């Protein structure tokens, strides 16, 4: 009995074992199917989440986060390839804290494995990063990373950037399925990035159009020119993300540009500066009637002499305003923070369009102002003609009548009064003739303005000094400063620069001319040896006497760092 029971038990156990194996395999397949279903569901959710985002920065962030979740990676990054096609210009990370990023230092530019994916934009899967020949190593404080999966992101067949995933959780390796899922996400990411860029470009065009409309409305509605220039400069800085914006206009027949408007970081150091056209960044844009780019304005040789004024700033572009028949009417300089990206061609193109529209509006406003001026001059001519043909003739006739009537007046005192009345009429006629002459006088008869005279004096001093002094002018110098005071300003400036050339042994000189409508102030400073106690002071005495003659004064000082500062003040007009 016992021997017969043994085989029967074996027959019972064998099917039972096979059934357990089948059930386990079935369960495994069910789990795999469920996992695949869940992963596909997660992938679809990620694609939809990424596709809904229209802001480019937010879209890039969503892509990185979705990639990390889909392949269960501890660290994820998206590197955007720069315009040169060889380095990364932007980097978005997941899994690394801000404190860790600060300790690690600057974001990678595309060396090592990251550069390998840039050079060969194909999926790359590694069990251990350090085993790859292109491995570059990690900087200090960088978290350890071994397993790696990278795929390129293409936008319209162009490689936009790469997804980098490292350290699959649980110590596992990235597999083919991970690579397939990530490649699918990369395709969806390319579409989402393209949509976000198109949306961003359309919004940018809309902002430029609104700015143009605002400027045109301001100019055509009679807004002050200085206010409109400020509007042009401010809107250009706002739309391009510039930390500093400067607007300079050409000074007639002087070969220089005068900064009329400056907004943003260290703008006070730019206002009123007079820059030579030759050899300067803005001058190059003006002379060539085309945009000029600088990767770092703080170290650009085309930045003219003067106080340091680009601290913490870097990428810059100078764009001419107007290139048509009216010529270049000015130049806008835009400068970004040093850690920002250089200006790209895609950014400069709408900026040029904005500048061209601004130039058209400025030209129309100038034509309108010219027409108004012509109307005023015509009205003056009409008034002068009427005064000459009507008023003077009637006064003259009245005087002749009084003279004739005076001979018939027997009362002595009455006769004398008539004679005085005739004399008064003669004086009135002289006054009217003088008024007619003034009405018919044309602008420009008084010669060049103070601005251009000062520019010429500074330019003539450069060969003698051995360097070009910096020049800054603020206020309505030509309008407010009277002719006599202007003559004294030019003489004092010439004397001051001559003294620097002869005695100061300076390497730098700064000239500032300012007026607030009541007083004109000339400041000339240098970094030379100062004024010796035993030196001749006849030139200084002459400058002081000029100031006193006008009711002003002269101050001299020697800053702690050496050199001399001269400040000459006087009322804008003689009393």
XYZ file of C-alpha atoms in Angstrom:
575
model
C 0.000 0.000 0.000
C 2.779 2.358 1.000
C 4.671 1.767 -2.199
C 1.669 2.416 -4.326
C 0.840 5.740 -2.574
C 4.205 7.360 -3.368
C 3.849 7.662 -7.167
C 0.299 8.935 -6.842
C 1.477 11.783 -4.578
C 4.184 12.665 -7.087
C 1.634 12.813 -9.882
C -0.455 15.178 -7.790
C 2.492 17.482 -6.912
C 3.879 17.797 -10.447
C 0.780 19.435 -11.996
C 0.514 21.590 -8.920
C 4.059 22.919 -9.456
C 3.425 23.656 -13.129
C 0.201 25.437 -12.244
C 2.023 27.645 -9.709
C 4.613 28.543 -12.341
C 1.906 29.361 -14.862
C 0.056 31.493 -12.350
C 3.262 33.336 -11.422
C 4.082 33.934 -15.091
C 0.550 35.103 -15.734
C 0.724 37.450 -12.761
C 4.060 38.777 -13.988
C 2.613 39.445 -17.421
C -0.435 41.100 -15.884
C 1.880 43.291 -13.777
C 3.985 44.084 -16.845
C 0.898 44.983 -18.826
C -0.383 47.090 -15.983
C 3.058 48.749 -15.688
C 3.127 49.373 -19.421
C -0.399 50.761 -19.259
C 0.558 53.007 -16.338
C 3.726 54.150 -18.117
C 1.872 54.913 -21.327
C -0.688 56.777 -19.275
C 2.121 58.720 -17.548
C 3.726 59.468 -20.930
C 0.446 60.766 -22.320
C -0.061 62.911 -19.239
C 3.478 64.277 -19.608
C 2.937 65.050 -23.312
C -0.318 66.854 -22.555
C 1.223 68.753 -19.642
C 4.177 69.891 -21.726
C 1.991 70.774 -24.725
C -0.303 73.012 -22.686
C 2.535 75.356 -21.639
C 3.010 78.432 -23.850
C 5.673 80.197 -21.812
C 9.032 78.912 -23.085
C 10.840 78.911 -19.735
C 7.941 77.120 -18.054
C 7.731 74.633 -20.936
C 11.411 73.748 -20.544
C 10.915 73.286 -16.830
C 7.900 71.007 -17.368
C 9.880 68.889 -19.863
C 12.708 68.262 -17.386
C 10.322 67.393 -14.561
C 8.306 65.019 -16.778
C 11.468 63.281 -18.022
C 12.681 62.608 -14.468
C 9.337 61.094 -13.467
C 8.935 58.931 -16.602
C 12.300 57.143 -16.316
C 12.472 57.299 -12.511
C 15.732 59.331 -12.524
C 17.058 61.102 -9.472
C 18.668 63.899 -11.506
C 17.510 65.458 -14.775
C 18.641 68.406 -16.882
C 17.814 70.108 -20.161
C 20.660 71.903 -21.900
C 19.826 74.462 -24.599
C 22.457 74.663 -27.331
C 23.720 78.198 -28.002
C 23.864 80.044 -31.349
C 27.386 78.739 -32.067
C 26.090 75.140 -32.016
C 28.970 73.999 -29.799
C 28.133 75.174 -26.276
C 25.169 75.213 -23.941
C 23.607 78.638 -23.472
C 20.937 77.653 -20.937
C 20.565 74.860 -18.386
C 17.509 73.644 -16.442
C 17.912 71.061 -13.675
C 15.807 68.839 -11.406
C 17.074 67.083 -8.287
C 19.846 69.524 -7.387
C 19.056 72.170 -4.771
C 19.884 75.853 -5.113
C 22.470 75.490 -2.334
C 24.205 72.662 -4.216
C 24.140 74.675 -7.455
C 25.736 77.637 -5.658
C 28.532 75.379 -4.286
C 29.142 73.654 -7.613
C 29.555 76.939 -9.490
C 28.608 77.992 -13.048
C 26.401 75.730 -15.139
C 28.225 73.453 -17.605
C 28.932 74.756 -21.088
C 29.020 71.404 -22.874
C 32.250 69.552 -22.126
C 32.605 65.806 -21.573
C 29.536 63.629 -21.979
C 27.309 66.687 -22.426
C 29.472 67.789 -25.325
C 29.429 64.275 -26.774
C 25.660 64.509 -27.159
C 26.007 67.965 -28.752
C 28.556 66.662 -31.268
C 26.602 63.456 -31.942
C 22.866 64.154 -31.422
C 21.764 60.535 -30.962
C 20.389 58.736 -27.873
C 23.169 57.707 -25.494
C 22.762 55.181 -22.659
C 25.604 54.365 -20.237
C 25.853 52.044 -17.240
C 28.689 54.143 -15.819
C 29.526 57.681 -16.907
C 33.210 57.508 -15.994
C 33.815 54.559 -18.366
C 33.059 56.623 -21.472
C 36.146 58.044 -23.303
C 34.578 61.522 -23.398
C 33.989 61.595 -19.644
C 35.210 64.921 -18.283
C 34.741 64.380 -14.556
C 32.700 66.410 -12.112
C 33.560 69.675 -10.320
C 33.863 69.850 -6.530
C 30.639 69.477 -4.501
C 28.918 67.751 -7.446
C 26.694 64.781 -6.409
C 27.937 61.344 -7.596
C 26.381 60.133 -10.844
C 26.843 56.802 -12.590
C 24.010 55.606 -14.833
C 23.193 57.977 -17.698
C 20.595 58.403 -20.432
C 20.599 61.280 -22.905
C 18.434 62.115 -25.916
C 18.397 65.152 -28.256
C 15.393 67.453 -28.659
C 14.756 68.578 -32.224
C 12.645 71.550 -33.269
C 11.847 71.550 -36.998
C 14.757 69.206 -37.734
C 17.183 71.485 -35.864
C 18.710 70.270 -32.587
C 17.415 72.627 -29.907
C 19.044 70.939 -26.919
C 19.454 67.686 -25.023
C 17.790 65.875 -22.140
C 20.242 64.407 -19.622
C 19.028 61.839 -17.041
C 21.275 60.253 -14.383
C 21.013 57.872 -11.431
C 17.967 55.659 -11.988
C 16.400 55.116 -8.590
C 16.931 51.843 -6.763
C 20.385 51.360 -8.283
C 18.887 49.991 -11.529
C 20.121 50.726 -15.040
C 18.281 52.663 -17.736
C 16.919 50.182 -20.303
C 15.647 50.284 -23.879
C 12.129 51.024 -22.718
C 13.399 54.072 -20.788
C 15.190 55.223 -23.913
C 12.069 54.734 -26.040
C 9.855 56.612 -23.575
C 12.330 59.475 -23.315
C 12.695 59.694 -27.109
C 8.900 59.934 -27.407
C 8.832 62.718 -24.809
C 11.609 64.513 -26.722
C 9.447 64.562 -29.875
C 6.534 66.040 -27.930
C 8.936 68.483 -26.264
C 10.130 69.671 -29.685
C 6.557 70.476 -30.720
C 5.844 72.208 -27.406
C 9.030 74.291 -27.629
C 8.188 75.294 -31.209
C 4.703 76.373 -30.146
C 6.063 78.303 -27.172
C 8.626 80.074 -29.354
C 5.998 81.017 -31.944
C 3.737 82.334 -29.203
C 6.629 84.264 -27.668
C 7.559 85.765 -31.034
C 3.961 86.828 -31.679
C 3.739 88.460 -28.249
C 7.063 90.188 -28.845
C 5.871 91.564 -32.198
C 2.712 92.760 -30.493
C 4.759 94.596 -27.848
C 6.922 96.252 -30.527
C 3.802 97.327 -32.439
C 2.246 98.794 -29.292
C 5.463 100.658 -28.520
C 5.600 102.060 -32.080
C 1.991 103.189 -31.853
C 2.660 104.858 -28.510
C 5.688 106.699 -29.873
C 3.927 107.797 -33.058
C 0.951 109.073 -31.082
C 3.244 110.972 -28.713
C 5.191 112.649 -31.509
C 2.179 113.520 -33.627
C 0.187 114.867 -30.671
C 2.855 117.431 -29.882
C 4.631 115.725 -26.968
C 8.046 117.235 -26.204
C 10.860 115.666 -28.227
C 12.932 114.819 -25.119
C 9.971 112.986 -23.615
C 9.476 110.948 -26.795
C 13.179 110.057 -26.967
C 12.879 108.850 -23.395
C 9.865 106.766 -24.391
C 11.764 105.189 -27.313
C 14.721 104.368 -25.077
C 12.646 103.032 -22.205
C 10.453 100.791 -24.373
C 13.480 99.335 -26.186
C 15.115 98.485 -22.840
C 11.912 97.011 -21.416
C 11.176 94.737 -24.386
C 14.751 93.454 -24.850
C 15.478 93.016 -21.139
C 18.355 95.526 -21.166
C 19.668 96.864 -17.852
C 20.874 100.102 -19.510
C 19.571 102.001 -22.537
C 21.157 105.099 -24.076
C 19.929 107.337 -26.912
C 22.478 109.590 -28.651
C 21.898 112.093 -31.463
C 24.436 113.592 -33.891
C 25.756 117.087 -33.259
C 25.816 119.082 -36.461
C 29.202 119.374 -38.206
C 31.194 118.154 -35.181
C 31.649 114.432 -35.845
C 30.233 113.610 -32.413
C 27.159 112.093 -30.804
C 25.517 113.669 -27.751
C 23.719 111.409 -25.271
C 20.295 112.964 -24.742
C 18.621 110.123 -22.823
C 19.930 107.352 -20.564
C 17.815 105.030 -18.419
C 18.704 102.109 -16.191
C 21.872 101.028 -14.411
C 24.476 103.813 -13.969
C 22.487 105.971 -16.375
C 23.604 109.167 -14.630
C 27.163 108.528 -15.876
C 25.962 108.530 -19.492
C 23.618 111.529 -19.594
C 25.112 114.439 -21.496
C 28.193 112.539 -22.707
C 29.595 113.638 -26.045
C 31.065 110.671 -27.931
C 33.233 110.757 -31.053
C 31.789 108.953 -34.055
C 35.119 107.490 -35.054
C 36.306 104.528 -33.012
C 33.272 104.136 -30.740
C 30.585 101.458 -30.543
C 27.677 103.872 -31.077
C 29.676 105.812 -33.654
C 30.245 102.645 -35.682
C 26.495 101.975 -35.754
C 25.865 105.608 -36.750
C 28.487 105.713 -39.506
C 27.611 102.286 -40.924
C 23.830 102.704 -40.516
C 23.710 99.111 -39.244
C 23.536 97.378 -35.838
C 26.822 96.689 -34.045
C 27.105 93.937 -31.403
C 29.478 93.727 -28.445
C 29.784 90.591 -26.313
C 31.080 92.603 -23.347
C 30.672 96.386 -23.249
C 32.699 96.676 -20.030
C 35.850 95.488 -21.857
C 35.177 96.697 -25.396
C 37.893 98.846 -26.971
C 35.212 100.825 -28.784
C 33.977 102.378 -25.534
C 35.169 105.995 -25.440
C 37.120 107.725 -22.698
C 35.381 108.805 -19.541
C 34.459 107.434 -16.138
C 33.834 103.659 -15.876
C 30.139 103.286 -16.602
C 29.491 99.642 -17.528
C 30.214 97.918 -14.216
C 28.369 94.599 -14.002
C 27.161 94.927 -17.606
C 28.098 92.799 -20.590
C 26.303 92.037 -23.887
C 25.391 95.154 -25.880
C 23.989 96.203 -29.236
C 23.975 99.644 -30.867
C 21.130 100.173 -33.348
C 20.825 103.193 -35.683
C 17.523 105.044 -35.723
C 16.736 105.868 -39.350
C 18.573 104.750 -42.473
C 16.459 106.201 -45.288
C 16.565 109.523 -47.101
C 16.492 111.363 -43.805
C 19.734 109.675 -42.743
C 20.536 108.298 -39.303
C 18.838 110.489 -36.715
C 20.333 108.802 -33.671
C 21.607 105.592 -32.103
C 20.102 103.429 -29.356
C 22.563 101.465 -27.206
C 21.135 98.549 -25.199
C 23.262 96.739 -22.604
C 22.354 93.647 -20.578
C 23.668 92.351 -17.269
C 26.983 90.484 -17.570
C 25.393 87.078 -16.911
C 22.756 87.471 -19.661
C 22.907 86.114 -23.204
C 24.262 88.214 -26.104
C 21.764 89.826 -28.451
C 20.766 87.373 -31.194
C 19.881 88.098 -34.802
C 16.257 87.158 -34.052
C 16.146 89.868 -31.371
C 17.923 92.497 -33.447
C 15.599 92.136 -36.457
C 12.427 93.429 -34.694
C 14.561 95.994 -32.866
C 15.667 97.370 -36.243
C 12.053 97.539 -37.364
C 11.154 99.405 -34.182
C 14.025 101.852 -34.725
C 12.987 102.417 -38.353
C 9.394 103.152 -37.335
C 10.604 105.481 -34.589
C 12.755 107.299 -37.161
C 9.775 107.777 -39.486
C 7.714 109.162 -36.616
C 10.572 111.499 -35.613
C 10.964 112.703 -39.196
C 7.239 113.370 -39.525
C 7.293 115.271 -36.247
C 10.271 117.334 -37.452
C 8.490 118.119 -40.723
C 5.467 119.140 -38.702
C 7.645 121.359 -36.509
C 9.278 122.842 -39.617
C 5.856 123.583 -41.079
C 4.813 125.248 -37.826
C 8.045 127.282 -37.843
C 7.452 128.340 -41.433
C 3.938 129.408 -40.494
C 5.357 131.472 -37.640
C 7.948 133.091 -39.912
C 5.306 133.853 -42.536
C 3.146 135.400 -39.851
C 6.111 137.488 -38.706
C 6.671 138.661 -42.272
C 2.998 139.600 -42.574
C 3.109 141.522 -39.283
C 6.324 143.246 -40.310
C 4.843 144.159 -43.692
C 1.675 145.488 -42.091
C 3.669 147.511 -39.584
C 5.816 148.947 -42.358
C 3.077 149.586 -44.873
C 0.288 150.672 -42.527
C 1.389 151.619 -39.021
C 4.579 153.498 -39.926
C 2.920 155.319 -42.801
C 0.004 156.415 -40.621
C 2.303 157.537 -37.809
C 4.451 159.402 -40.306
C 1.395 161.090 -41.800
C 0.113 161.987 -38.334
C 3.483 163.531 -37.494
C 3.490 165.585 -40.695
C -0.039 166.825 -39.925
C 0.971 167.850 -36.397
C 4.040 169.648 -37.704
C 1.911 171.573 -40.197
C -0.698 172.395 -37.558
C 1.960 173.572 -35.108
C 2.705 176.645 -37.182
C -0.836 177.911 -36.624
C -0.782 177.529 -32.822
C -0.174 180.902 -31.159
C -0.079 179.600 -27.567
C 3.598 178.924 -26.817
C 3.102 176.026 -24.348
C 0.617 174.301 -26.687
C 3.046 174.649 -29.619
C 5.830 173.052 -27.538
C 3.585 170.131 -26.641
C 2.860 169.520 -30.319
C 6.615 169.539 -31.063
C 7.201 166.968 -28.266
C 4.379 164.818 -29.658
C 6.037 164.858 -33.100
C 9.374 163.838 -31.502
C 7.604 160.976 -29.681
C 6.116 159.801 -32.957
C 9.610 159.787 -34.518
C 10.889 157.636 -31.613
C 7.893 155.305 -31.991
C 8.659 154.908 -35.687
C 12.296 153.993 -34.834
C 11.090 151.383 -32.317
C 8.728 149.848 -34.863
C 11.493 149.746 -37.481
C 13.716 147.916 -34.974
C 10.876 145.498 -34.228
C 10.394 144.832 -37.937
C 14.102 144.039 -38.261
C 13.851 141.618 -35.351
C 10.772 139.923 -36.801
C 12.526 139.398 -40.119
C 15.773 138.126 -38.607
C 16.445 134.463 -39.309
C 17.853 131.822 -36.946
C 21.539 131.059 -37.337
C 22.664 134.641 -37.826
C 24.356 134.554 -34.431
C 26.786 131.791 -35.493
C 27.389 128.312 -34.060
C 25.847 127.341 -30.730
C 27.708 126.838 -27.488
C 27.474 123.037 -27.730
C 29.330 122.831 -31.033
C 31.875 125.449 -29.901
C 32.664 123.438 -26.764
C 32.993 120.219 -28.795
C 35.452 121.928 -31.129
C 37.577 123.277 -28.243
C 37.753 119.810 -26.664
C 38.583 118.206 -30.021
C 41.345 120.740 -30.727
C 42.867 120.081 -27.287
C 43.160 116.312 -27.820
C 46.382 116.390 -29.946
C 48.057 118.714 -27.425
C 46.988 116.639 -24.421
C 47.875 113.335 -26.040
C 44.426 111.886 -25.312
C 40.769 112.744 -25.889
C 39.058 114.302 -22.865
C 35.610 113.006 -21.992
C 32.834 115.560 -22.464
C 29.373 115.705 -20.899
C 26.749 118.439 -21.440
C 23.374 118.665 -19.718
C 20.548 121.167 -20.040
C 19.481 123.539 -22.797
C 22.973 124.914 -23.298
C 22.336 126.617 -26.646
C 18.945 128.017 -25.617
C 19.565 129.286 -22.091
C 23.170 130.509 -22.140
C 23.487 134.028 -23.548
C 26.049 134.994 -26.175
C 28.347 136.942 -23.834
C 28.340 134.218 -21.182
C 28.927 131.575 -23.880
C 32.020 133.468 -25.077
C 33.409 133.433 -21.534
C 32.658 129.697 -21.152
C 34.595 128.888 -24.347
C 37.545 131.045 -23.262
C 37.676 129.504 -19.773
C 37.481 125.965 -21.171
C 40.278 126.629 -23.648
C 42.466 128.100 -20.881
C 41.741 125.180 -18.518
C 42.637 122.527 -21.095
C 45.778 124.429 -22.068
C 46.855 124.509 -18.407
C 46.346 120.737 -18.140
C 48.438 120.167 -21.262
C 51.270 122.418 -20.033
C 51.492 121.663 -16.333
C 49.360 118.723 -15.140
C 51.154 115.732 -16.756
C 47.722 114.086 -16.756
C 46.531 110.886 -18.431
C 42.865 111.780 -18.281
C 40.633 114.850 -18.276
C 36.874 115.189 -17.887
C 34.798 118.178 -19.009
C 31.197 118.787 -17.901
C 29.011 121.719 -18.994
C 25.628 122.041 -17.281
C 22.855 124.588 -16.990
C 19.557 124.676 -15.114
C 18.275 127.759 -16.926
C 19.576 130.164 -14.263
C 23.269 129.319 -13.967
C 25.848 127.715 -16.240
C 28.488 125.502 -14.620
C 31.724 124.362 -16.273
C 33.697 121.602 -14.521
C 37.143 120.546 -15.758
C 39.015 117.822 -13.845
C 42.213 115.864 -14.434
C 44.319 113.175 -12.728
C 47.595 115.083 -12.971
C 50.051 116.446 -10.399
C 47.841 119.306 -9.227
C 48.633 123.025 -9.023
C 52.074 123.768 -7.541
C 52.087 126.402 -4.797
C 54.842 128.410 -6.523
C 53.389 128.151 -10.027
C 52.137 131.050 -12.155
C 48.476 131.856 -11.618
C 47.771 134.472 -14.245
C 45.540 132.088 -16.211
C 43.537 131.207 -13.113
C 43.204 134.876 -12.247
C 41.868 135.623 -15.713
C 39.259 132.842 -15.381
C 38.217 134.135 -11.949
C 37.880 137.677 -13.286
C 35.682 136.443 -16.130
C 33.371 134.776 -13.603
C 33.271 137.866 -11.337
C 32.562 140.115 -14.306
C 29.374 138.112 -14.907
C 28.463 137.819 -11.230
C 29.786 134.256 -10.835
C 32.750 132.562 -9.166
C 35.624 130.100 -9.639
C 36.508 127.178 -7.353
C 39.631 125.003 -7.385
C 40.116 121.773 -5.451
C 42.514 118.833 -5.301
C 40.772 115.508 -4.597
C 42.497 113.018 -2.246
C 43.396 110.781 -5.180
C 45.351 113.557 -6.901
C 44.677 115.862 -9.814
C 42.726 119.104 -9.957
C 39.048 119.989 -10.299
C 38.040 123.439 -11.594
C 34.428 124.619 -11.264
C 33.484 127.882 -13.035
C 29.982 129.291 -12.484
C 28.119 132.276 -13.898
C 24.538 133.422 -14.592
C 23.319 132.308 -18.009
C 22.888 135.933 -19.123
C 24.346 139.295 -18.119
C 22.142 141.582 -16.048
